[in-house]
Amino acid sequence: MRTYHRYLGFFLAGIMAMYSISGIVLIFRDTDFLKKETRHEKKLDPGLNAETVGKEIKIRKLEFQALDGAIATFNQGSYNLETGEVTYTTKALPLVLDKMTHLHKAKSADPLYVLNIFFGLALLFFVLSSFWMFLPGTSIFKKGLYFSAAGMALVIILLLV
């Protein structure tokens, strides 16, 4: 068990680092931390409503806040109702961090979701195999059980908060 635990740990060191970094970055997804602003200009059909403009430029829940003549403004930019010209800004993570966070949040429709399942099962293996690292009855095994109990208590507390 120790051998499997050791070599699987070495094999997965890179992906564990990737998941830890992307997990930390995802904590700040509701802020502009590390995000780069990009300005876009696009030509759409004239006279579209806010929902259609949002779909075309891939901004969810887009709402026009003000209408000044033919110019409809929204949080990220403006849309000309007569010409169809839309100007808006988006904020995105740098390419590598963006790819990492998308892999971290994979859904069953994503092509690499199988890797997420494998990684989750590997982490479960680490949890279970850690109990076979030391002989039962030894002081280090007993200390390990105390730390496991403390960790489980922390999980219960976090779930109840």
Short mmCIF file of C-alpha atoms in Angstrom, two decimals:
data_model
loop_
_atom_site.label_atom_id
_atom_site.label_comp_id
_atom_site.label_asym_id
_atom_site.label_seq_id
_atom_site.Cartn_x
_atom_site.Cartn_y
_atom_site.Cartn_z
CA MET A 1 0.00 0.00 0.00
CA ARG A 2 2.88 2.35 0.83
CA THR A 3 4.42 1.80 -2.59
CA TYR A 4 1.19 2.57 -4.45
CA HIS A 5 0.60 5.59 -2.23
CA ARG A 6 4.13 6.90 -2.86
CA TYR A 7 4.23 6.48 -6.64
CA LEU A 8 0.69 7.67 -7.23
CA GLY A 9 1.58 10.72 -5.14
CA PHE A 10 4.64 11.40 -7.29
CA PHE A 11 2.61 10.83 -10.49
CA LEU A 12 -0.15 13.23 -9.42
CA ALA A 13 2.09 15.94 -7.91
CA GLY A 14 1.65 18.22 -10.94
CA ILE A 15 -2.12 17.92 -11.15
CA MET A 16 -2.43 18.36 -7.37
CA ALA A 17 -0.45 21.61 -7.69
CA MET A 18 -2.68 22.69 -10.59
CA TYR A 19 -5.88 21.99 -8.62
CA SER A 20 -4.59 23.79 -5.54
CA ILE A 21 -3.57 26.89 -7.54
CA SER A 22 -6.82 26.97 -9.55
CA GLY A 23 -8.85 26.41 -6.37
CA ILE A 24 -7.21 29.43 -4.74
CA VAL A 25 -7.81 31.53 -7.88
CA LEU A 26 -11.48 30.42 -7.95
CA ILE A 27 -12.00 31.80 -4.46
CA PHE A 28 -11.53 35.25 -5.99
CA ARG A 29 -13.76 34.66 -9.05
CA ASP A 30 -16.22 37.30 -7.87
CA THR A 31 -13.47 39.96 -7.93
CA ASP A 32 -11.19 41.29 -10.66
CA PHE A 33 -8.10 39.73 -9.03
CA LEU A 34 -5.60 38.78 -11.79
CA LYS A 35 -8.17 39.55 -14.52
CA LYS A 36 -7.22 41.48 -17.64
CA GLU A 37 -9.69 43.87 -19.26
CA THR A 38 -10.29 43.52 -23.01
CA ARG A 39 -12.27 45.95 -25.20
CA HIS A 40 -14.47 44.51 -27.97
CA GLU A 41 -16.30 46.09 -30.89
CA LYS A 42 -18.83 44.08 -32.86
CA LYS A 43 -21.50 44.66 -35.49
CA LEU A 44 -24.89 43.12 -34.70
CA ASP A 45 -28.30 43.47 -36.29
CA PRO A 46 -29.93 46.82 -35.42
CA GLY A 47 -32.92 47.05 -33.07
CA LEU A 48 -32.15 44.03 -30.88
CA ASN A 49 -33.41 43.75 -27.31
CA ALA A 50 -31.09 43.39 -24.31
CA GLU A 51 -31.53 39.63 -24.05
CA THR A 52 -30.56 39.06 -27.69
CA VAL A 53 -27.57 41.39 -27.44
CA GLY A 54 -26.46 39.49 -24.32
CA LYS A 55 -26.66 36.17 -26.18
CA GLU A 56 -24.73 37.54 -29.16
CA ILE A 57 -21.86 38.90 -27.08
CA LYS A 58 -22.04 36.13 -24.46
CA ILE A 59 -22.88 38.26 -21.44
CA ARG A 60 -25.49 36.64 -19.23
CA LYS A 61 -28.38 38.65 -17.80
CA LEU A 62 -27.51 41.75 -19.81
CA GLU A 63 -29.86 44.64 -19.12
CA PHE A 64 -29.95 48.08 -20.68
CA GLN A 65 -29.63 50.69 -17.95
CA ALA A 66 -30.19 53.83 -19.97
CA LEU A 67 -31.31 54.87 -23.42
CA ASP A 68 -29.80 58.08 -24.84
CA GLY A 69 -31.27 58.51 -28.28
CA ALA A 70 -30.29 55.38 -30.19
CA ILE A 71 -27.55 54.38 -27.70
CA ALA A 72 -28.48 51.81 -25.09
CA THR A 73 -25.92 51.49 -22.30
CA PHE A 74 -25.28 48.50 -20.06
CA ASN A 75 -22.72 47.73 -17.35
CA GLN A 76 -19.98 46.56 -19.72
CA GLY A 77 -20.60 48.93 -22.67
CA SER A 78 -23.13 50.27 -25.14
CA TYR A 79 -25.24 49.19 -28.11
CA ASN A 80 -26.41 51.40 -30.96
CA LEU A 81 -30.00 50.44 -31.76
CA GLU A 82 -29.85 52.03 -35.22
CA THR A 83 -26.49 50.76 -36.52
CA GLY A 84 -26.15 47.57 -34.47
CA GLU A 85 -22.65 48.49 -33.29
CA VAL A 86 -21.85 47.22 -29.83
CA THR A 87 -18.80 48.19 -27.78
CA TYR A 88 -18.11 46.37 -24.54
CA THR A 89 -15.34 45.23 -22.22
CA THR A 90 -14.75 41.82 -20.71
CA LYS A 91 -12.45 40.74 -17.92
CA ALA A 92 -10.72 37.37 -18.05
CA LEU A 93 -7.90 35.53 -16.35
CA PRO A 94 -4.61 35.02 -18.19
CA LEU A 95 -4.80 32.05 -20.60
CA VAL A 96 -3.06 29.45 -18.41
CA LEU A 97 -5.05 30.33 -15.28
CA ASP A 98 -8.26 30.39 -17.33
CA LYS A 99 -7.56 26.88 -18.67
CA MET A 100 -6.74 25.66 -15.16
CA THR A 101 -9.94 27.03 -13.64
CA HIS A 102 -12.06 25.58 -16.47
CA LEU A 103 -10.49 22.15 -15.88
CA HIS A 104 -11.14 22.56 -12.15
CA LYS A 105 -14.85 23.27 -12.81
CA ALA A 106 -15.35 20.60 -15.50
CA LYS A 107 -18.89 19.33 -16.13
CA SER A 108 -19.97 16.02 -17.60
CA ALA A 109 -20.35 17.73 -20.99
CA ASP A 110 -16.64 18.69 -21.03
CA PRO A 111 -14.33 16.28 -22.89
CA LEU A 112 -11.86 15.95 -19.99
CA TYR A 113 -14.35 15.25 -17.20
CA VAL A 114 -13.01 11.68 -16.95
CA LEU A 115 -9.71 13.11 -15.69
CA ASN A 116 -11.58 14.89 -12.88
CA ILE A 117 -13.21 11.61 -11.89
CA PHE A 118 -9.83 9.84 -11.95
CA PHE A 119 -8.28 12.59 -9.85
CA GLY A 120 -11.13 12.46 -7.33
CA LEU A 121 -10.78 8.69 -7.02
CA ALA A 122 -7.01 9.05 -6.62
CA LEU A 123 -7.54 11.51 -3.76
CA LEU A 124 -9.97 9.07 -2.16
CA PHE A 125 -7.30 6.37 -2.49
CA PHE A 126 -4.83 8.67 -0.67
CA VAL A 127 -7.32 9.11 2.15
CA LEU A 128 -7.94 5.40 2.56
CA SER A 129 -4.37 4.21 1.97
CA SER A 130 -3.01 6.58 4.62
CA PHE A 131 -4.55 4.27 7.24
CA TRP A 132 -2.34 1.42 5.99
CA MET A 133 0.89 3.42 6.18
CA PHE A 134 1.59 2.40 9.79
CA LEU A 135 0.88 -0.72 11.80
CA PRO A 136 -2.23 -0.56 14.00
CA GLY A 137 -1.36 -0.41 17.67
CA THR A 138 1.72 1.76 17.22
CA SER A 139 1.84 5.22 18.78
CA ILE A 140 2.16 6.95 15.40
CA PHE A 141 -0.98 5.14 14.14
CA LYS A 142 -2.90 6.24 17.25
CA LYS A 143 -1.74 9.84 16.76
CA GLY A 144 -2.86 9.57 13.15
CA LEU A 145 -6.33 8.51 14.29
CA TYR A 146 -6.49 11.54 16.62
CA PHE A 147 -5.56 13.84 13.76
CA SER A 148 -8.14 12.12 11.53
CA ALA A 149 -10.81 12.64 14.18
CA ALA A 150 -9.83 16.31 14.48
CA GLY A 151 -10.00 16.67 10.69
CA MET A 152 -13.46 15.08 10.57
CA ALA A 153 -14.62 17.41 13.36
CA LEU A 154 -13.36 20.36 11.29
CA VAL A 155 -15.32 19.09 8.26
CA ILE A 156 -18.51 18.81 10.33
CA ILE A 157 -18.01 22.31 11.72
CA LEU A 158 -17.42 23.72 8.21
CA LEU A 159 -20.57 22.01 6.92
CA LEU A 160 -22.67 23.42 9.75
CA VAL A 161 -21.41 27.01 9.39
#
